[in-house]
Structures are given as C-alpha cells and as structure tokens.
CSV table of N, CA and C in Angstrom, one decimal:
chain,number,residue,atom,x,y,z
A,1,MET,N,0.8,-1.2,0.0
A,1,MET,CA,0.0,0.0,0.0
A,1,MET,C,0.9,1.3,0.0
A,2,ASN,N,1.9,1.3,0.8
A,2,ASN,CA,2.8,2.4,0.9
A,2,ASN,C,3.5,2.6,-0.4
A,3,VAL,N,3.9,1.5,-1.1
A,3,VAL,CA,4.5,1.6,-2.4
A,3,VAL,C,3.6,2.3,-3.4
A,4,ALA,N,2.4,2.0,-3.4
A,4,ALA,CA,1.4,2.6,-4.3
A,4,ALA,C,1.3,4.1,-4.1
A,5,VAL,N,1.2,4.5,-2.9
A,5,VAL,CA,1.1,5.9,-2.5
A,5,VAL,C,2.4,6.6,-3.0
A,6,ILE,N,3.5,6.0,-2.8
A,6,ILE,CA,4.8,6.6,-3.2
A,6,ILE,C,4.9,6.8,-4.7
A,7,LEU,N,4.5,5.7,-5.4
A,7,LEU,CA,4.5,5.8,-6.9
A,7,LEU,C,3.5,6.8,-7.4
A,8,VAL,N,2.3,6.9,-6.9
A,8,VAL,CA,1.4,7.9,-7.3
A,8,VAL,C,1.9,9.3,-7.0
A,9,SER,N,2.5,9.5,-5.8
A,9,SER,CA,3.0,10.8,-5.5
A,9,SER,C,4.2,11.2,-6.4
A,10,ALA,N,5.1,10.2,-6.7
A,10,ALA,CA,6.2,10.5,-7.6
A,10,ALA,C,5.7,10.8,-9.0
A,11,ALA,N,4.7,10.1,-9.5
A,11,ALA,CA,4.1,10.4,-10.8
A,11,ALA,C,3.5,11.8,-10.8
A,12,ALA,N,2.8,12.2,-9.8
A,12,ALA,CA,2.1,13.5,-9.7
A,12,ALA,C,3.2,14.6,-9.7
A,13,GLY,N,4.3,14.4,-8.9
A,13,GLY,CA,5.4,15.3,-8.9
A,13,GLY,C,6.1,15.5,-10.2
A,14,ALA,N,6.3,14.3,-10.9
A,14,ALA,CA,7.0,14.4,-12.2
A,14,ALA,C,6.1,15.1,-13.2
A,15,GLY,N,4.8,14.8,-13.2
A,15,GLY,CA,3.9,15.4,-14.1
A,15,GLY,C,3.8,16.9,-13.9
A,16,ALA,N,3.8,17.4,-12.6
A,16,ALA,CA,3.8,18.8,-12.3
A,16,ALA,C,5.1,19.5,-12.8
A,17,SER,N,6.2,18.8,-12.6
A,17,SER,CA,7.5,19.3,-13.1
A,17,SER,C,7.5,19.5,-14.6
A,18,ILE,N,7.0,18.5,-15.3
A,18,ILE,CA,7.0,18.5,-16.8
A,18,ILE,C,6.1,19.7,-17.2
A,19,VAL,N,4.9,19.8,-16.7
A,19,VAL,CA,4.0,20.9,-17.0
A,19,VAL,C,4.7,22.3,-16.8
A,20,THR,N,5.3,22.4,-15.6
A,20,THR,CA,6.0,23.7,-15.3
A,20,THR,C,7.1,24.0,-16.2
A,21,ALA,N,7.9,23.0,-16.5
A,21,ALA,CA,9.0,23.1,-17.5
A,21,ALA,C,8.5,23.5,-18.9
A,22,TYR,N,7.5,22.9,-19.3
A,22,TYR,CA,7.0,23.2,-20.7
A,22,TYR,C,6.4,24.6,-20.7
A,23,THR,N,5.6,25.0,-19.7
A,23,THR,CA,5.1,26.3,-19.7
A,23,THR,C,6.2,27.4,-19.6
A,24,THR,N,7.2,27.2,-18.8
A,24,THR,CA,8.3,28.1,-18.7
A,24,THR,C,9.0,28.2,-20.1
A,25,TYR,N,9.2,27.1,-20.7
A,25,TYR,CA,9.9,27.1,-22.0
A,25,TYR,C,9.1,27.8,-23.1
A,26,ARG,N,7.8,27.6,-23.1
A,26,ARG,CA,6.9,28.3,-24.1
A,26,ARG,C,6.9,29.8,-23.9
A,27,LEU,N,6.8,30.2,-22.6
A,27,LEU,CA,6.8,31.7,-22.3
A,27,LEU,C,8.2,32.3,-22.7
A,28,THR,N,9.3,31.6,-22.4
A,28,THR,CA,10.6,32.1,-22.8
A,28,THR,C,10.8,32.2,-24.3
A,29,ALA,N,10.3,31.1,-25.0
A,29,ALA,CA,10.4,31.1,-26.4
A,29,ALA,C,9.6,32.2,-27.1
A,30,ARG,N,8.4,32.5,-26.6
A,30,ARG,CA,7.7,33.6,-27.1
A,30,ARG,C,8.4,35.0,-26.9
A,31,GLN,N,8.9,35.2,-25.7
A,31,GLN,CA,9.7,36.4,-25.4
A,31,GLN,C,10.9,36.5,-26.4
A,32,ASP,N,11.6,35.4,-26.6
A,32,ASP,CA,12.8,35.4,-27.4
A,32,ASP,C,12.3,35.7,-28.9
A,33,GLN,N,11.2,35.1,-29.4
A,33,GLN,CA,10.7,35.4,-30.7
A,33,GLN,C,10.4,36.8,-30.9
A,34,LYS,N,9.7,37.4,-29.9
A,34,LYS,CA,9.3,38.8,-30.0
A,34,LYS,C,10.6,39.7,-30.1
A,35,LYS,N,11.5,39.4,-29.2
A,35,LYS,CA,12.8,40.2,-29.2
A,35,LYS,C,13.5,40.0,-30.5
A,36,TRP,N,13.6,38.8,-31.0
A,36,TRP,CA,14.3,38.5,-32.3
A,36,TRP,C,13.6,39.3,-33.5
A,37,ARG,N,12.3,39.2,-33.5
A,37,ARG,CA,11.5,39.9,-34.6
A,37,ARG,C,11.9,41.4,-34.6
A,38,THR,N,11.9,42.0,-33.4
A,38,THR,CA,12.2,43.4,-33.3
A,38,THR,C,13.7,43.7,-33.7
A,39,GLU,N,14.6,42.9,-33.2
A,39,GLU,CA,16.0,43.1,-33.5
A,39,GLU,C,16.3,42.8,-35.0
A,40,LEU,N,15.6,41.8,-35.6
A,40,LEU,CA,15.8,41.6,-37.0
A,40,LEU,C,15.3,42.7,-37.9
A,41,ALA,N,14.1,43.3,-37.6
A,41,ALA,CA,13.6,44.4,-38.4
A,41,ALA,C,14.5,45.6,-38.2
A,42,GLU,N,15.0,45.9,-37.0
A,42,GLU,CA,15.9,47.0,-36.8
A,42,GLU,C,17.2,46.8,-37.5
A,43,LYS,N,17.8,45.6,-37.4
A,43,LYS,CA,19.1,45.4,-38.1
A,43,LYS,C,18.9,45.5,-39.6
A,44,TYR,N,17.8,44.9,-40.1
A,44,TYR,CA,17.6,45.0,-41.6
A,44,TYR,C,17.4,46.4,-42.0
A,45,ALA,N,16.7,47.2,-41.3
A,45,ALA,CA,16.5,48.7,-41.6
A,45,ALA,C,17.8,49.4,-41.6
A,46,LEU,N,18.7,49.1,-40.7
A,46,LEU,CA,20.0,49.8,-40.7
A,46,LEU,C,20.9,49.3,-41.9
A,47,LEU,N,20.8,48.1,-42.2
A,47,LEU,CA,21.7,47.5,-43.3
A,47,LEU,C,21.2,48.0,-44.7
A,48,ILE,N,19.9,48.1,-44.9
A,48,ILE,CA,19.4,48.3,-46.2
A,48,ILE,C,19.9,49.6,-46.9
A,49,ALA,N,20.1,50.6,-46.1
A,49,ALA,CA,20.6,51.9,-46.7
A,49,ALA,C,22.0,51.8,-47.1
A,50,ASP,N,22.9,51.3,-46.3
A,50,ASP,CA,24.3,51.3,-46.6
A,50,ASP,C,24.9,50.0,-47.2
A,51,GLN,N,24.3,48.9,-46.8
A,51,GLN,CA,24.8,47.6,-47.2
A,51,GLN,C,23.7,46.7,-47.7
A,52,PRO,N,23.2,47.0,-48.9
A,52,PRO,CA,22.0,46.2,-49.4
A,52,PRO,C,22.3,44.7,-49.6
A,53,ARG,N,23.6,44.4,-49.9
A,53,ARG,CA,23.9,42.9,-50.0
A,53,ARG,C,23.8,42.2,-48.7
A,54,ALA,N,24.3,42.9,-47.6
A,54,ALA,CA,24.3,42.3,-46.3
A,54,ALA,C,22.8,42.2,-45.8
A,55,ALA,N,22.0,43.2,-46.2
A,55,ALA,CA,20.6,43.2,-45.8
A,55,ALA,C,19.9,42.0,-46.5
A,56,GLN,N,20.2,41.8,-47.7
A,56,GLN,CA,19.6,40.7,-48.4
A,56,GLN,C,20.1,39.3,-47.9
A,57,ALA,N,21.3,39.3,-47.4
A,57,ALA,CA,21.8,38.0,-46.8
A,57,ALA,C,21.1,37.8,-45.5
A,58,LEU,N,20.8,38.8,-44.7
A,58,LEU,CA,20.0,38.6,-43.5
A,58,LEU,C,18.6,38.2,-43.8
A,59,ALA,N,18.0,38.9,-44.8
A,59,ALA,CA,16.6,38.6,-45.2
A,59,ALA,C,16.5,37.2,-45.7
A,60,ARG,N,17.5,36.7,-46.4
A,60,ARG,CA,17.4,35.4,-47.0
A,60,ARG,C,17.3,34.3,-45.9
A,61,GLN,N,17.9,34.5,-44.7
A,61,GLN,CA,17.9,33.6,-43.6
A,61,GLN,C,16.5,33.4,-43.1
A,62,PHE,N,15.7,34.4,-43.1
A,62,PHE,CA,14.4,34.4,-42.4
A,62,PHE,C,13.2,34.8,-43.3
A,63,ALA,N,13.5,34.8,-44.6
A,63,ALA,CA,12.5,35.3,-45.5
A,63,ALA,C,11.1,34.7,-45.5
A,64,VAL,N,10.1,35.6,-45.6
A,64,VAL,CA,8.7,35.2,-45.8
A,64,VAL,C,8.5,34.7,-47.2
A,65,GLY,N,9.2,35.4,-48.1
A,65,GLY,CA,9.0,35.1,-49.5
A,65,GLY,C,10.2,35.7,-50.4
A,66,VAL,N,10.1,35.4,-51.6
A,66,VAL,CA,11.1,36.0,-52.6
A,66,VAL,C,10.4,36.6,-53.8
A,67,LEU,N,10.9,37.7,-54.2
A,67,LEU,CA,10.4,38.3,-55.5
A,67,LEU,C,11.4,37.9,-56.6
A,68,ILE,N,10.9,37.4,-57.7
A,68,ILE,CA,11.8,37.1,-58.8
A,68,ILE,C,11.5,38.2,-59.9
A,69,ILE,N,12.4,39.1,-60.1
A,69,ILE,CA,12.2,40.2,-61.0
A,69,ILE,C,12.8,39.9,-62.3
A,70,GLU,N,11.9,40.0,-63.3
A,70,GLU,CA,12.3,39.8,-64.7
A,70,GLU,C,12.2,41.1,-65.5
A,71,ARG,N,13.3,41.6,-66.0
A,71,ARG,CA,13.4,42.8,-66.7
A,71,ARG,C,13.6,42.5,-68.2
A,72,GLY,N,12.7,42.8,-69.0
A,72,GLY,CA,12.8,42.5,-70.4
A,72,GLY,C,12.7,41.0,-70.7
A,73,ASP,N,13.9,40.4,-71.2
A,73,ASP,CA,13.9,39.0,-71.4
A,73,ASP,C,14.1,38.2,-70.1
A,74,THR,N,13.9,37.0,-70.1
A,74,THR,CA,14.0,36.2,-68.9
A,74,THR,C,15.4,35.9,-68.5
A,75,ALA,N,16.4,36.3,-69.3
A,75,ALA,CA,17.8,36.1,-69.0
A,75,ALA,C,18.2,37.1,-67.9
A,76,GLN,N,17.5,38.2,-67.7
A,76,GLN,CA,17.8,39.2,-66.7
A,76,GLN,C,16.9,39.0,-65.5
A,77,ARG,N,17.3,38.2,-64.6
A,77,ARG,CA,16.5,37.9,-63.4
A,77,ARG,C,17.2,38.3,-62.2
A,78,GLU,N,16.5,38.8,-61.2
A,78,GLU,CA,17.0,39.2,-59.9
A,78,GLU,C,16.1,38.7,-58.8
A,79,LYS,N,16.7,38.2,-57.7
A,79,LYS,CA,15.9,37.7,-56.6
A,79,LYS,C,16.0,38.7,-55.4
A,80,VAL,N,14.9,39.1,-54.9
A,80,VAL,CA,14.9,39.9,-53.7
A,80,VAL,C,14.1,39.2,-52.6
A,81,PHE,N,14.8,39.0,-51.5
A,81,PHE,CA,14.2,38.3,-50.4
A,81,PHE,C,13.4,39.2,-49.5
A,82,ILE,N,12.2,38.8,-49.0
A,82,ILE,CA,11.4,39.7,-48.2
A,82,ILE,C,11.5,39.3,-46.7
A,83,ALA,N,12.2,40.1,-46.0
A,83,ALA,CA,12.4,39.8,-44.5
A,83,ALA,C,11.0,40.0,-43.8
A,84,PRO,N,10.8,39.3,-42.8
A,84,PRO,CA,9.6,39.5,-42.0
A,84,PRO,C,9.6,40.8,-41.3
A,85,HIS,N,8.4,41.4,-41.1
A,85,HIS,CA,8.2,42.7,-40.4
A,85,HIS,C,9.0,43.8,-41.0
A,86,THR,N,9.0,43.9,-42.4
A,86,THR,CA,9.7,44.9,-43.1
A,86,THR,C,8.8,45.5,-44.2
A,87,ARG,N,9.3,46.6,-44.8
A,87,ARG,CA,8.6,47.2,-45.9
A,87,ARG,C,9.7,47.7,-46.9
A,88,MET,N,9.5,47.3,-48.2
A,88,MET,CA,10.4,47.8,-49.2
A,88,MET,C,9.7,48.6,-50.2
A,89,ILE,N,10.3,49.7,-50.7
A,89,ILE,CA,9.7,50.5,-51.7
A,89,ILE,C,10.3,50.1,-53.1
A,90,ALA,N,9.5,49.9,-54.1
A,90,ALA,CA,9.9,49.7,-55.5
A,90,ALA,C,9.6,50.9,-56.3
A,91,GLY,N,10.5,51.4,-57.1
A,91,GLY,CA,10.3,52.5,-57.9
A,91,GLY,C,11.5,52.9,-58.7
A,92,ARG,N,11.4,54.0,-59.5
A,92,ARG,CA,12.4,54.5,-60.3
A,92,ARG,C,13.5,55.2,-59.5
A,93,GLY,N,13.1,55.7,-58.3
A,93,GLY,CA,14.0,56.5,-57.5
A,93,GLY,C,15.2,55.8,-57.0
A,94,ASP,N,16.3,56.4,-56.9
A,94,ASP,CA,17.5,55.8,-56.4
A,94,ASP,C,17.4,55.4,-54.9
A,95,ASP,N,16.5,56.1,-54.2
A,95,ASP,CA,16.3,55.8,-52.8
A,95,ASP,C,15.4,54.6,-52.5
A,96,SER,N,14.9,54.0,-53.6
A,96,SER,CA,14.0,52.8,-53.5
A,96,SER,C,14.9,51.5,-53.2
A,97,GLU,N,14.4,50.6,-52.4
A,97,GLU,CA,15.1,49.4,-52.1
A,97,GLU,C,15.1,48.5,-53.3
A,98,ILE,N,14.1,48.5,-54.1
A,98,ILE,CA,14.0,47.8,-55.4
A,98,ILE,C,13.9,48.8,-56.5
A,99,VAL,N,15.0,49.1,-57.2
A,99,VAL,CA,15.0,50.1,-58.3
A,99,VAL,C,14.5,49.5,-59.6
A,100,LEU,N,13.4,50.1,-60.1
A,100,LEU,CA,12.8,49.7,-61.3
A,100,LEU,C,13.3,50.6,-62.5
A,101,SER,N,13.8,49.9,-63.5
A,101,SER,CA,14.4,50.7,-64.6
A,101,SER,C,13.4,50.9,-65.7
A,102,SER,N,12.2,50.9,-65.4
A,102,SER,CA,11.1,51.1,-66.5
A,102,SER,C,10.7,52.6,-66.5
A,103,ALA,N,10.5,53.1,-67.8
A,103,ALA,CA,10.0,54.4,-67.9
A,103,ALA,C,8.6,54.6,-67.4
A,104,SER,N,7.9,53.5,-67.2
A,104,SER,CA,6.5,53.6,-66.7
A,104,SER,C,6.5,53.7,-65.2
A,105,ALA,N,7.6,53.4,-64.5
A,105,ALA,CA,7.7,53.4,-63.1
A,105,ALA,C,7.7,54.8,-62.5
A,106,SER,N,6.9,54.9,-61.4
A,106,SER,CA,7.0,56.2,-60.7
A,106,SER,C,8.2,56.1,-59.7
A,107,ARG,N,8.5,57.3,-59.2
A,107,ARG,CA,9.7,57.3,-58.3
A,107,ARG,C,9.5,56.4,-57.1
A,108,HIS,N,8.4,56.3,-56.5
A,108,HIS,CA,8.0,55.3,-55.5
A,108,HIS,C,6.7,54.7,-56.0
A,109,HIS,N,6.8,53.6,-56.7
A,109,HIS,CA,5.7,53.0,-57.4
A,109,HIS,C,4.8,52.1,-56.5
A,110,PHE,N,5.4,51.1,-55.9
A,110,PHE,CA,4.6,50.2,-55.0
A,110,PHE,C,5.5,49.8,-53.8
A,111,ALA,N,4.8,49.3,-52.8
A,111,ALA,CA,5.5,48.8,-51.6
A,111,ALA,C,5.3,47.3,-51.5
A,112,ILE,N,6.3,46.6,-51.0
A,112,ILE,CA,6.1,45.2,-50.6
A,112,ILE,C,6.4,45.2,-49.1
A,113,SER,N,5.4,44.6,-48.3
A,113,SER,CA,5.6,44.5,-46.9
A,113,SER,C,5.3,43.1,-46.4
A,114,ALA,N,5.8,42.8,-45.2
A,114,ALA,CA,5.6,41.5,-44.7
A,114,ALA,C,5.3,41.5,-43.2
A,115,ASP,N,4.5,40.6,-42.8
A,115,ASP,CA,4.3,40.4,-41.3
A,115,ASP,C,5.2,39.2,-41.0
A,116,GLY,N,4.8,38.4,-40.0
A,116,GLY,CA,5.6,37.2,-39.7
A,116,GLY,C,5.5,36.1,-40.7
A,117,THR,N,4.4,36.0,-41.4
A,117,THR,CA,4.2,34.9,-42.3
A,117,THR,C,3.7,35.2,-43.7
A,118,ASP,N,3.2,36.4,-44.0
A,118,ASP,CA,2.6,36.7,-45.3
A,118,ASP,C,3.3,38.0,-45.8
A,119,ALA,N,3.2,38.1,-47.2
A,119,ALA,CA,3.7,39.3,-47.8
A,119,ALA,C,2.5,40.0,-48.6
A,120,TYR,N,2.7,41.3,-48.8
A,120,TYR,CA,1.6,42.1,-49.3
A,120,TYR,C,2.2,43.1,-50.4
A,121,VAL,N,1.4,43.5,-51.3
A,121,VAL,CA,1.8,44.6,-52.3
A,121,VAL,C,0.8,45.7,-52.1
A,122,GLU,N,1.3,46.9,-52.3
A,122,GLU,CA,0.4,48.1,-52.2
A,122,GLU,C,0.9,49.2,-53.2
A,123,ASP,N,0.0,49.7,-54.0
A,123,ASP,CA,0.4,50.7,-54.9
A,123,ASP,C,0.5,52.0,-54.1
A,124,LEU,N,1.5,52.8,-54.5
A,124,LEU,CA,1.8,54.1,-53.7
A,124,LEU,C,1.3,55.3,-54.4
A,125,GLY,N,0.2,55.2,-55.1
A,125,GLY,CA,-0.3,56.4,-55.9
A,125,GLY,C,0.4,56.6,-57.1
A,126,SER,N,0.9,55.5,-57.8
A,126,SER,CA,1.7,55.7,-59.0
A,126,SER,C,0.9,56.2,-60.1
A,127,ALA,N,1.5,56.8,-61.1
A,127,ALA,CA,0.8,57.4,-62.2
A,127,ALA,C,0.2,56.3,-63.1
A,128,ASN,N,0.9,55.2,-63.3
A,128,ASN,CA,0.5,54.2,-64.2
A,128,ASN,C,-0.2,52.9,-63.6
A,129,GLY,N,-0.2,52.9,-62.3
A,129,GLY,CA,-0.9,51.8,-61.5
A,129,GLY,C,0.0,50.6,-61.4
A,130,THR,N,-0.3,49.8,-60.4
A,130,THR,CA,0.3,48.5,-60.1
A,130,THR,C,-0.7,47.4,-60.4
A,131,TYR,N,-0.3,46.4,-61.0
A,131,TYR,CA,-1.2,45.3,-61.4
A,131,TYR,C,-0.7,44.0,-60.7
A,132,LEU,N,-1.7,43.2,-60.2
A,132,LEU,CA,-1.4,41.9,-59.6
A,132,LEU,C,-2.3,40.9,-60.4
A,133,ASN,N,-1.6,40.1,-61.1
A,133,ASN,CA,-2.3,39.1,-62.0
A,133,ASN,C,-3.3,39.8,-62.9
A,134,SER,N,-2.9,40.9,-63.5
A,134,SER,CA,-3.6,41.7,-64.5
A,134,SER,C,-4.8,42.5,-63.9
A,135,SER,N,-4.9,42.5,-62.6
A,135,SER,CA,-5.9,43.3,-61.9
A,135,SER,C,-5.3,44.5,-61.2
A,136,GLU,N,-5.8,45.7,-61.3
A,136,GLU,CA,-5.2,46.8,-60.6
A,136,GLU,C,-5.2,46.6,-59.1
A,137,VAL,N,-4.1,47.0,-58.5
A,137,VAL,CA,-4.0,46.9,-57.0
A,137,VAL,C,-4.6,48.1,-56.4
A,138,HIS,N,-5.5,47.9,-55.4
A,138,HIS,CA,-6.2,49.0,-54.6
A,138,HIS,C,-6.0,48.6,-53.2
A,139,GLY,N,-5.2,49.4,-52.4
A,139,GLY,CA,-4.9,49.1,-51.0
A,139,GLY,C,-3.9,48.0,-50.9
A,140,ARG,N,-3.7,47.6,-49.7
A,140,ARG,CA,-2.7,46.5,-49.3
A,140,ARG,C,-3.3,45.2,-49.7
A,141,THR,N,-2.7,44.4,-50.5
A,141,THR,CA,-3.2,43.2,-51.1
A,141,THR,C,-2.3,42.0,-50.7
A,142,LEU,N,-2.8,40.9,-50.2
A,142,LEU,CA,-2.1,39.7,-49.8
A,142,LEU,C,-1.5,39.1,-51.1
A,143,LEU,N,-0.3,38.6,-51.0
A,143,LEU,CA,0.3,37.9,-52.1
A,143,LEU,C,0.3,36.4,-51.9
A,144,HIS,N,0.1,35.7,-53.0
A,144,HIS,CA,0.0,34.2,-53.0
A,144,HIS,C,1.1,33.7,-53.9
A,145,GLY,N,1.5,32.4,-53.7
A,145,GLY,CA,2.6,31.8,-54.6
A,145,GLY,C,2.2,31.9,-56.1
A,146,GLY,N,3.2,32.4,-56.9
A,146,GLY,CA,3.0,32.5,-58.3
A,146,GLY,C,2.3,33.8,-58.8
A,147,ASP,N,1.9,34.7,-57.8
A,147,ASP,CA,1.3,36.0,-58.2
A,147,ASP,C,2.3,36.8,-59.0
A,148,LEU,N,1.8,37.5,-60.0
A,148,LEU,CA,2.7,38.3,-60.9
A,148,LEU,C,2.3,39.8,-60.6
A,149,ILE,N,3.3,40.6,-60.3
A,149,ILE,CA,3.1,42.0,-60.1
A,149,ILE,C,3.7,42.7,-61.4
A,150,SER,N,3.0,43.6,-62.0
A,150,SER,CA,3.5,44.3,-63.1
A,150,SER,C,3.1,45.7,-63.2
A,151,ILE,N,3.9,46.5,-63.9
A,151,ILE,CA,3.6,47.9,-64.1
A,151,ILE,C,3.5,48.2,-65.6
A,152,ASP,N,4.2,47.4,-66.4
A,152,ASP,CA,4.1,47.5,-67.8
A,152,ASP,C,4.6,46.2,-68.4
A,153,ASN,N,4.7,46.1,-69.7
A,153,ASN,CA,5.2,44.8,-70.4
A,153,ASN,C,6.7,44.5,-70.2
A,154,SER,N,7.5,45.5,-69.8
A,154,SER,CA,8.9,45.3,-69.7
A,154,SER,C,9.4,44.8,-68.3
A,155,LEU,N,8.5,44.7,-67.4
A,155,LEU,CA,8.9,44.3,-66.0
A,155,LEU,C,7.8,43.5,-65.4
A,156,HIS,N,8.2,42.3,-64.9
A,156,HIS,CA,7.3,41.4,-64.2
A,156,HIS,C,8.0,41.0,-62.9
A,157,VAL,N,7.3,40.9,-61.8
A,157,VAL,CA,7.8,40.5,-60.6
A,157,VAL,C,6.9,39.3,-60.1
A,158,GLU,N,7.5,38.2,-59.9
A,158,GLU,CA,6.8,37.0,-59.4
A,158,GLU,C,7.1,36.8,-57.9
A,159,PHE,N,6.0,36.5,-57.2
A,159,PHE,CA,6.2,36.3,-55.7
A,159,PHE,C,6.1,34.8,-55.5
A,160,GLN,N,7.1,34.3,-54.7
A,160,GLN,CA,7.1,32.9,-54.2
A,160,GLN,C,7.2,32.9,-52.7
A,161,PRO,N,6.3,32.3,-52.0
A,161,PRO,CA,6.4,32.2,-50.5
A,161,PRO,C,7.5,31.2,-50.1
A,162,LEU,N,8.1,31.4,-49.0
A,162,LEU,CA,9.0,30.5,-48.4
A,162,LEU,C,8.4,30.0,-47.1
A,163,ASN,N,8.9,28.8,-46.7
A,163,ASN,CA,8.3,28.2,-45.5
A,163,ASN,C,8.9,28.7,-44.2
A,164,SER,N,9.7,29.8,-44.2
A,164,SER,CA,10.3,30.3,-43.0
A,164,SER,C,9.3,31.2,-42.3
A,165,SER,N,9.3,31.2,-41.0
A,165,SER,CA,8.5,32.0,-40.2
A,165,SER,C,9.1,32.2,-38.8
A,166,ILE,N,9.1,33.5,-38.3
A,166,ILE,CA,9.6,33.7,-37.0
A,166,ILE,C,8.6,34.4,-36.1
C-alpha cells in the first residue's frame, strides 16, 4: 500500500514538473521570438541603406518570400528576399530598395511589406498603376505563390512564398 502511494506521489510530482518546465519554455520562447523579430527588423533597416547585399543576406535567412524580378527577357532575373516585419519600396528613384528601370515606373511605385508569415503589395499612388495578375491593386493586397506584379510589359515581378516564419 505504501509503495502505491509513493508511486502515485512520484508520478504526480513528475507530471507537475513537466508541465511547469513546458510552460516556462513556451513563455521564454515567445519572449525570445518577439525580441528577435524586433531586432531583425531594426538590423535589416540599418543595413538596407548602406549595405544592401548584407541586408539581403540577412533577409534570406528568415525570408517570408522571394520576389523574382524579370526585366525584359528572362535572362535578366534578380531575386529579392522579403524579410519578416519589413517594408520595401519599389520605384524608379535611387532611394528605393527595389530600383525599377522602367520608364513607366513612378519614383515610388509600389511597396512590398511582410508580417511574420505573409507578404503584401500596395500601390503608392503611382501614375500608371500597379497590377497583380492583370488586376489593378487597390490598397494593401495579400500575395500568394505565383502571383505576378507588373507595371508595364517590360517588367514582371513574381512572388514565391518560403516556409520560413519567426
């Protein structure tokens, strides 16, 4: 009888320890994720202005998605990784993170933004409009795998999601 009581008490104690350890781990992991998201976005913002290649290397590690930019023929492709919790401006202006070499592009034509899991496109009041799968973009619009963003026939941007999430 005493052995049974001891075993039940030991099992209850072990169960309580496991629940406490798991709860502590989950709370700590959430705090670490929140801190990391904030630090990643800040570090990316600092790098993008002076060191765009380093910013893209950082974005590649945690990317929500990738933009495949085709200028003219398909031989001219560029990949731009979308870091979580960031916003990139695409346009003709030299201050744009994604410089568009099209005569149809406005100085700040459209924005690509991301939360922790999804990416969005938003027209920035461009003169010629931004199109998503041949439909004009109005407001912030969720991107899906294979979506094509265009401003004219000389430039196409394909979105591909990645399985990374923080």
